[in-house]
Structures are given as C-alpha cells and as structure tokens.
Short mmCIF file of C-alpha atoms in Angstrom, two decimals:
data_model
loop_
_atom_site.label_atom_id
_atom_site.label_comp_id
_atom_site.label_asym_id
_atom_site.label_seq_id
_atom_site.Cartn_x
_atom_site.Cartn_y
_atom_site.Cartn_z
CA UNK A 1 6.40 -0.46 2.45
CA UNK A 2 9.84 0.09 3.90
CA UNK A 3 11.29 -3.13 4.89
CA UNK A 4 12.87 -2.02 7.87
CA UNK A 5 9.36 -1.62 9.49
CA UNK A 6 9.11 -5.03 10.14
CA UNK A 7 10.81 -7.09 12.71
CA UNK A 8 10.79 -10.47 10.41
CA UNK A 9 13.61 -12.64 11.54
CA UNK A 10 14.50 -16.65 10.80
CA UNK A 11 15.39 -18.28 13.89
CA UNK A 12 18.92 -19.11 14.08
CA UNK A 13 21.24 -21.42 17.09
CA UNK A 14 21.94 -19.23 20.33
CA UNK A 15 24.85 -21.60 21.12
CA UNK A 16 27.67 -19.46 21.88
CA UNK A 17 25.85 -16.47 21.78
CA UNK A 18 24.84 -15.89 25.39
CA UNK A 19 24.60 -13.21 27.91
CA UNK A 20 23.18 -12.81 31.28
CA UNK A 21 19.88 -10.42 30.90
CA UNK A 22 18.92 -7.83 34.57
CA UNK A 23 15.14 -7.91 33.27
CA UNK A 24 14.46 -11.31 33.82
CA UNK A 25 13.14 -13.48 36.98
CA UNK A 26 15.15 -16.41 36.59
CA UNK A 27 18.97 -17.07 36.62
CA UNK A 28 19.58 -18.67 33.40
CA UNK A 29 22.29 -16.80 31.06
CA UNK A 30 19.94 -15.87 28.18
CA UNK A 31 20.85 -16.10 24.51
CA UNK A 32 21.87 -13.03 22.77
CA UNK A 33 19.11 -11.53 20.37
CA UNK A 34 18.62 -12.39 16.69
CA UNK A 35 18.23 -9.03 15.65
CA UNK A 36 19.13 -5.61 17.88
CA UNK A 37 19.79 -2.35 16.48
CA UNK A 38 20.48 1.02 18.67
CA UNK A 39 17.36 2.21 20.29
CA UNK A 40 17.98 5.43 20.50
CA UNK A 41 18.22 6.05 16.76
CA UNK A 42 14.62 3.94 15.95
CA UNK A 43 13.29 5.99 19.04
CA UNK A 44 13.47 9.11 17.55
CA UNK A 45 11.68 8.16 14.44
CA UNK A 46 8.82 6.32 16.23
CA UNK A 47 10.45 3.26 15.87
CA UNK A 48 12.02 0.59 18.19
CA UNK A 49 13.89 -2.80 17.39
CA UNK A 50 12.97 -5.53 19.26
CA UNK A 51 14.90 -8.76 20.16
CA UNK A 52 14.53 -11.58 18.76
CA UNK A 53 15.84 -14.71 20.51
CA UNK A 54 15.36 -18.09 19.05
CA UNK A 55 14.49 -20.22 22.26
CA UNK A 56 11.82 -20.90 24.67
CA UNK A 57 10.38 -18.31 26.85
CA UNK A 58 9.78 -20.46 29.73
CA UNK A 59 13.65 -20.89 30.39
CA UNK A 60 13.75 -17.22 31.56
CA UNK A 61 10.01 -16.21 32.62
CA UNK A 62 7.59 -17.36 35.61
CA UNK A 63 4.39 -18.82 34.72
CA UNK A 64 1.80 -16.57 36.72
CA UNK A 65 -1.74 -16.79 35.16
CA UNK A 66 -2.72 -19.19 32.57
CA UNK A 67 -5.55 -16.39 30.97
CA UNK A 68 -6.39 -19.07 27.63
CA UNK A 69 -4.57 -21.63 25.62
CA UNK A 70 -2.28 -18.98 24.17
CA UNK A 71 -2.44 -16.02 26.47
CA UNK A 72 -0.61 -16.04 29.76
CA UNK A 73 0.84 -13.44 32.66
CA UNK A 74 4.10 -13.79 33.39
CA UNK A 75 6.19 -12.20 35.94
CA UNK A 76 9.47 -10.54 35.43
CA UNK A 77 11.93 -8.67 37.28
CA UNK A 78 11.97 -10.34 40.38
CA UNK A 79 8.48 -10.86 40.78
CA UNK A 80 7.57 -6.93 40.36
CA UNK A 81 6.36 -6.64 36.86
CA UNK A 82 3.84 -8.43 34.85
CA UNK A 83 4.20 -8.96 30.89
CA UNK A 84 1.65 -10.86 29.09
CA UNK A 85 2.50 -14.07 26.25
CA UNK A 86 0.97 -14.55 23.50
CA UNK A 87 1.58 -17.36 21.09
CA UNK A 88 0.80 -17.56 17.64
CA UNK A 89 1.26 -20.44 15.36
CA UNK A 90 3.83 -19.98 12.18
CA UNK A 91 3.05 -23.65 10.85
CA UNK A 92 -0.78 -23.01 10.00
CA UNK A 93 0.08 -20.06 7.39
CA UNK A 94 3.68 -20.57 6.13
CA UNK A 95 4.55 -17.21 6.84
CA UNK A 96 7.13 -15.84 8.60
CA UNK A 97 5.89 -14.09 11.46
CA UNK A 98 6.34 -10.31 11.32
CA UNK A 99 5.43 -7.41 13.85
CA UNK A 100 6.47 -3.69 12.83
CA UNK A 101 9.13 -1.78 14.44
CA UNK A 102 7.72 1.26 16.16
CA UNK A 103 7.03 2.57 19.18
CA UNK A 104 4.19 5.07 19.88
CA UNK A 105 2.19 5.52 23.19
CA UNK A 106 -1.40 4.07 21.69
CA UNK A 107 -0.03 0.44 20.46
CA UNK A 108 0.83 -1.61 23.35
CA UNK A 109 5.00 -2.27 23.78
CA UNK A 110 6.85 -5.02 22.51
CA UNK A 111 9.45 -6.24 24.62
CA UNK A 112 10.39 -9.49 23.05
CA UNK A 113 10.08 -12.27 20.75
CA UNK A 114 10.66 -16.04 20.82
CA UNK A 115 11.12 -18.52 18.07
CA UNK A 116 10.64 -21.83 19.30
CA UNK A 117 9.92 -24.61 16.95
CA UNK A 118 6.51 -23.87 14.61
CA UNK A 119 5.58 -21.04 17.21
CA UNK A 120 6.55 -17.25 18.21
CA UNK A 121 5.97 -16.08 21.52
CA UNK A 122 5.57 -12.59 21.92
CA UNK A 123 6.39 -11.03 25.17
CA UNK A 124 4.65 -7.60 25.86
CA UNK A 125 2.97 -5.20 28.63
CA UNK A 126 0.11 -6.19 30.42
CA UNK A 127 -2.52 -4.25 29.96
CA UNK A 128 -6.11 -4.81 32.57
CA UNK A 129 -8.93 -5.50 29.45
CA UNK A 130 -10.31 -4.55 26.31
CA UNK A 131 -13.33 -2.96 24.99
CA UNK A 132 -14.86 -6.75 23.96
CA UNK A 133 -14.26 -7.24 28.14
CA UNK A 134 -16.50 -4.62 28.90
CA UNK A 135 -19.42 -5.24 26.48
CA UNK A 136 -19.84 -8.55 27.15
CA UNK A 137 -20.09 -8.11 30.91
CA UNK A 138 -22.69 -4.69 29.84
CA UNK A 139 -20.65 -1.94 30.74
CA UNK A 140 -21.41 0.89 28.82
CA UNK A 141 -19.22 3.68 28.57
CA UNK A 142 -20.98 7.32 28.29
CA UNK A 143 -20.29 9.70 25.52
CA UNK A 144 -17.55 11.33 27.23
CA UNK A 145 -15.57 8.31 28.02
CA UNK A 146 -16.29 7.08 24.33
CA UNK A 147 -14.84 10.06 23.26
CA UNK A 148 -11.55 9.41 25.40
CA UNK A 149 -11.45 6.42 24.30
CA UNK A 150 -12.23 6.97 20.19
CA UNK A 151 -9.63 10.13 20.36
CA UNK A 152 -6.76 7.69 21.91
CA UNK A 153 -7.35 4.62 19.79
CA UNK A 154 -7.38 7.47 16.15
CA UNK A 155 -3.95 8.49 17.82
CA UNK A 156 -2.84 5.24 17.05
CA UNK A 157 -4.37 4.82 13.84
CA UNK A 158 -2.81 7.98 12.69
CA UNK A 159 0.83 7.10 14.00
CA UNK A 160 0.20 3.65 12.16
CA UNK A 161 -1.44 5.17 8.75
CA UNK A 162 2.06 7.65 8.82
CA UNK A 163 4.43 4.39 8.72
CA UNK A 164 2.31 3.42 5.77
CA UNK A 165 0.92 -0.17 7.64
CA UNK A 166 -2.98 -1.21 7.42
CA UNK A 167 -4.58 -2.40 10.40
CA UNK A 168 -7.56 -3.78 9.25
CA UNK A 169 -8.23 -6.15 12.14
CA UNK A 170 -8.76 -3.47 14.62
CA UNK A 171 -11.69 -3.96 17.17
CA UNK A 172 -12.79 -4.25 20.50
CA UNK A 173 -10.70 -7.43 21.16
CA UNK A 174 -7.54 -6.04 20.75
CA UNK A 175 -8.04 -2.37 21.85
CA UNK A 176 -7.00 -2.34 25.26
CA UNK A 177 -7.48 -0.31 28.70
CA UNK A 178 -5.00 0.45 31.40
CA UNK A 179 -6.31 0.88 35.13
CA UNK A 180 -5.18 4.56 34.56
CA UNK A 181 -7.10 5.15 31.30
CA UNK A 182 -4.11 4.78 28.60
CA UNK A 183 -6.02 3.17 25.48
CA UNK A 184 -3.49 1.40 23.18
CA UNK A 185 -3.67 -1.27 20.40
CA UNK A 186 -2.70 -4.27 20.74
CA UNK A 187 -0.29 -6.20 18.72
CA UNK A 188 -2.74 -8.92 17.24
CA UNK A 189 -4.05 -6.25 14.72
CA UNK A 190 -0.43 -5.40 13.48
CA UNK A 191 1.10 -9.02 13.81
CA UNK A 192 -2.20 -10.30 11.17
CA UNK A 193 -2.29 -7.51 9.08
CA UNK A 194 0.74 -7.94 6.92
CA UNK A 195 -0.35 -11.32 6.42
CA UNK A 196 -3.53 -10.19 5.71
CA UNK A 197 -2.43 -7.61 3.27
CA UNK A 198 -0.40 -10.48 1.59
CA UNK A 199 -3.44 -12.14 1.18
CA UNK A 200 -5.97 -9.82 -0.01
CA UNK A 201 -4.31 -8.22 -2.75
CA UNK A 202 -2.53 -9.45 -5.59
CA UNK A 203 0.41 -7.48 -6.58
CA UNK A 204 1.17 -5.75 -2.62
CA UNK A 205 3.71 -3.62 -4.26
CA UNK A 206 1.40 -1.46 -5.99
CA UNK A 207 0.43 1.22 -3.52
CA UNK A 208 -2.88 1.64 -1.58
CA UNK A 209 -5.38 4.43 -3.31
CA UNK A 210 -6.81 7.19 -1.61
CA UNK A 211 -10.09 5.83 -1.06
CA UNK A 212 -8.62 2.49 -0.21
CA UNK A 213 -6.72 3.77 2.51
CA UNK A 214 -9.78 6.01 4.26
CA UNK A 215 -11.99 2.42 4.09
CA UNK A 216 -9.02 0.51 5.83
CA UNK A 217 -8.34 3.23 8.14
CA UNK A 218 -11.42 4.74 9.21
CA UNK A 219 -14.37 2.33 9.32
CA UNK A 220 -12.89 0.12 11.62
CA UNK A 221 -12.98 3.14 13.80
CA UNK A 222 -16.72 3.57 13.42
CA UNK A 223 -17.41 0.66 13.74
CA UNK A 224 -15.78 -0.03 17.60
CA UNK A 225 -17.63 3.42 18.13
CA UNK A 226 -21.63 1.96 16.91
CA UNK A 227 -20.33 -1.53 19.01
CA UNK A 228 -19.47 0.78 22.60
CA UNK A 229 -22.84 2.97 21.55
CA UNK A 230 -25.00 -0.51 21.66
CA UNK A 231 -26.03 0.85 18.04
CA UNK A 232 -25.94 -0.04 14.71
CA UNK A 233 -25.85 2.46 11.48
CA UNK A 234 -29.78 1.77 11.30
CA UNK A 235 -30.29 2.33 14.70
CA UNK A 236 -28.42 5.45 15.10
CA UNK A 237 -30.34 7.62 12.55
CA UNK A 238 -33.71 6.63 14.62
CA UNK A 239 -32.44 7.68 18.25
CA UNK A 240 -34.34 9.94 20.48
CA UNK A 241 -32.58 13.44 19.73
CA UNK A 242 -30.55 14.07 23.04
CA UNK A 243 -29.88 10.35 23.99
CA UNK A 244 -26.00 10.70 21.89
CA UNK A 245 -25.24 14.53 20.85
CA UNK A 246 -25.42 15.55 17.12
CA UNK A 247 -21.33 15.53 17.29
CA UNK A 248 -21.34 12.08 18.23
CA UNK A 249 -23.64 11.12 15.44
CA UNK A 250 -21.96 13.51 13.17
CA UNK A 251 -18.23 11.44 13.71
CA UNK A 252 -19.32 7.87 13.53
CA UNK A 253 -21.05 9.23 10.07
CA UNK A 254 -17.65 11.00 9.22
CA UNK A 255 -15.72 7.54 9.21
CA UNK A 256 -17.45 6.12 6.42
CA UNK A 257 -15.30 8.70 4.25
CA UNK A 258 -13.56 10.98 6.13
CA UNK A 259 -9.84 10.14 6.24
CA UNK A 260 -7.66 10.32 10.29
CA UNK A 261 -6.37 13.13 10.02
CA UNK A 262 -9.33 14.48 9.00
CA UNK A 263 -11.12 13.09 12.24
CA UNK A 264 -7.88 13.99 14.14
CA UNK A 265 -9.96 17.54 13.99
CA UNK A 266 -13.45 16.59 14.59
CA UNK A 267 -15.23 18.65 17.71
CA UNK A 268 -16.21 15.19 19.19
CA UNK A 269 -12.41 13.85 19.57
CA UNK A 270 -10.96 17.83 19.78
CA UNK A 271 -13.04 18.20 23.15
CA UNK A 272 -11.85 14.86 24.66
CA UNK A 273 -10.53 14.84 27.99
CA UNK A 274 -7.24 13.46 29.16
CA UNK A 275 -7.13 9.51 30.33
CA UNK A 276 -7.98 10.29 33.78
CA UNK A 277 -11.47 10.62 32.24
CA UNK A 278 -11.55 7.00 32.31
CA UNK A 279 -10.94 6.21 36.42
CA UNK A 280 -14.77 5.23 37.10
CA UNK A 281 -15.34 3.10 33.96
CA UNK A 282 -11.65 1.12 34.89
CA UNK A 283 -12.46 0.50 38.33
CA UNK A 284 -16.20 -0.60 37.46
CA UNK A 285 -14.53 -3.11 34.42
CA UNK A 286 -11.75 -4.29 37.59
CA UNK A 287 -14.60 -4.87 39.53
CA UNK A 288 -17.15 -6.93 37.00
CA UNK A 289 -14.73 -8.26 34.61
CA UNK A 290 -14.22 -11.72 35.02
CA UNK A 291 -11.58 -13.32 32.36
CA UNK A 292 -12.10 -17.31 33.55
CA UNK A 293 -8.08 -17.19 34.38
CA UNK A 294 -6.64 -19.34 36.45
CA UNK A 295 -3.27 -19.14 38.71
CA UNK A 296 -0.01 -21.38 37.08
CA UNK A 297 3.35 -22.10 38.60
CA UNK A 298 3.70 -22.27 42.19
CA UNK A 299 1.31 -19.72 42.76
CA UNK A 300 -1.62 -22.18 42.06
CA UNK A 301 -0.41 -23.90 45.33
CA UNK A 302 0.49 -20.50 47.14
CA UNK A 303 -3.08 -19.07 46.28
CA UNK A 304 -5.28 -22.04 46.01
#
C-alpha cells in the first residue's frame, strides 16, 4: 500500500503558523494546515490532500445540531452551508488516526481534520441519511431504486479496490443518501479499515490474494443488498418467482465470488438509472426519518 494514500499526520503547535481562512463562519485567524499538498496534481489521480490542523474545531465552526455524542451539524460559510463532525477517539486504540487521500464522487468529501488532544475531528459534507435510516423506520426501496443504489455504492467500491484499500466495514450505516439521489460512502468505513487491516493480519505487507480480495470486496455488497431486500440468503432461494426478478437474485448470488469489476457488468447494475431515480424514496426518508437530533448553539434559543 502506497503510503501517500493516507493522510496520517502527528499533531504539531500552530503558533506562528496562522492565516485567516474565507470558508469559515467565525472570525478567528485559523492555523495553517499540518499537511497540504497542490490539489490539482492529487485531483487528477483521484486523489485529494486534506488539511490537517492541530486545534479545536469549535474555534472556527458554529454548533448547529447536536445529531449524537460524536456526530454534529455545523454551519459554515456564513451560515449557508452545512458540514457534519465526527469525532473519533485516538486514545482507545493507540493508533494514529489515518483517512486515505482520494477523491471520487461515491465516498463522501473530506474537508478537514482536527487534532485536538486524544481526539480527531473530522469535518465533512452533510449528507440527509443512510440506508440503516431507512430500514429501521420500514422504508423499503423497490428493485429499481436498489439497483440505483447497489450500482452507485460498487462505483465506490471499485474506485477504492483500484487504490488498493479494503473496506471491510461497509454497510448500511455508513452508506449514505443525498436529497438528490447521490449514494456515497462514508468515511467511517475507510477511517477503521486500516486499523482493521492492521489488526487482522499478521505480516500487512504481504499482499492480499485473489480470493481474499473478492471476499473483502464483494460480500459486503451482497450483503447491504439481502438487508434493503428484507431477505436473507435462505430466504431468497424460497421467494415467490416474480416478487425480485431472476437478475436481482442472480447479482446478490454473484457477490459471493464474483469480483467488482466483474459486477461493474452485471445486467442488474448495467440497466440502472441515473440518481434522479431516487426523488420519491428521498422525499419519503425526509419525511419519516426521525434522527432524535436536537438544535445547539444559539439556535436552540432561536428555534425552541
């Protein structure tokens, strides 16, 4: 694994190293990043740096929505954007925290990261839910809109098999939904698996087989495709014929061995239509979803 795929930085002083950022909502003169590289060269090979400062968030971002005890909105560029913050925990593991460099339009952007203490905040774009949103408040997508959603979620998988990363924590948390249909990854299941990798296997320098790579890359895939179904493997060989169509049946089979690319030209992804697909099932999940967030800042007093 090429090192440079990683954004894995130690947190060092921003004292004297300061400059005043336009994407921000506050005033503050924010610290110059840890690590920033021209984007136009990483752009053009799928990849993009991203800076690293080694402060607090909350000196330069507005509190907006407090979503769980390490998920929040926050609101950027005077008022008219809204990024989401994660925070993960570095003191737990031992590990430096690491998220990999690239850019593709199926993984959700990165637009910054903070080191602050025994925690990294990750700033990145908001997008409305995931797939876990919709099945636990019972909305079930049809065939087609599994298939819009399956095709744009392998896109990823393929971009992320090419830069030679494993993403075995992929699932209905962290694949996520735009109100206009876009489908993307989230960062959890790239931030973890590195770690992960670390973890399961011995000697990581020894590269992934064949058949290892098709099990980490493709069953994951099937099985977010059984869980938006409402079926398991038993299950799906007993259906009613005409209740899923014998391509549907036919790909979630396929994953068990058949590598992406190799799904890449299934007919059940090849047929899929474009994100717009998606407009009823967003506007249903919009309307139903209900995430238990709450309002921070001063907009718990402006809205209460």
């Amino acid at each position: 694994m090429a090192s440079t795929d990683y954004c894995c930085v130690i947190p060092q002083s921003a004292a004297n190293r300061k400059h005043r950022s336009p994407s921000l909502s506050q005033g503050p003169e924010h610290p110059r990043p840890i690590f920033r590289e021209p984007v136009k060269a990483f752009w053009v090979a799928g990849k993009r740096d991203i800076p690293s400062y080694s402060c607090s968030p909350w000196d330069f971002y507005e509190l907006f929505v407090e979503c769980s005890s390490d998920v929040s909105l926050v609101l950027c560029n005077e008022r008219t954007e809204v990024r989401k913050i994660t925070t993960y925990s570095t003191a737990s593991n031992g590990r430096s925290f690491s998220l990999p460099q690239i850019h593709h339009p199926n993984l959700t952007d990165i637009n910054e990261l903070y080191y602050a203490k025994d925690q990294v905040f990750v700033i990145s774009e908001y997008l409305d839910f995931s797939l876990e949103d919709l099945l636990k408040h019972s909305i079930w997508p049809t065939e087609t809109e599994i298939a819009c959603i399956i095709s744009q979620v392998l896109a990823g998988i393929r971009f992320i098999r090419s830069r030679k990363l494993n993403h075995q924590l992929i699932s209905v948390r962290n694949i996520l939904i735009s109100q206009k249909g876009n489908v993307k990854i989230g960062e959890e299941a790239l931030a973890t698996s590195k770690m992960l990798e670390l973890i399961l296997r011995t000697d990581p320098t020894i590269p992934l087989t064949e058949k290892d790579q098709i099990s980490e890359c493709s069953k994951p895939l099937g099985a977010v495709m059984l869980q938006l179904m409402g079926e398991t493997k038993g299950s799906l060989s007993l259906l009613d014929p005409g209740r899923w169509s014998a391509e549907a049946v036919d790909f979630v089979e396929a994953t068990s061995w058949a590598s992406p690319d190799e799904l890449s030209d299934h007919i059940f992804v090849t047929g899929a239509n474009e994100p717009k697909t998606l407009t009823a099932l967003c506007c249903v999940s919009s309307l139903k979803v209900d995430r238990g967030c709450s309002l921070g800042g001063p907009f718990l007093k402006m809205w209460e």
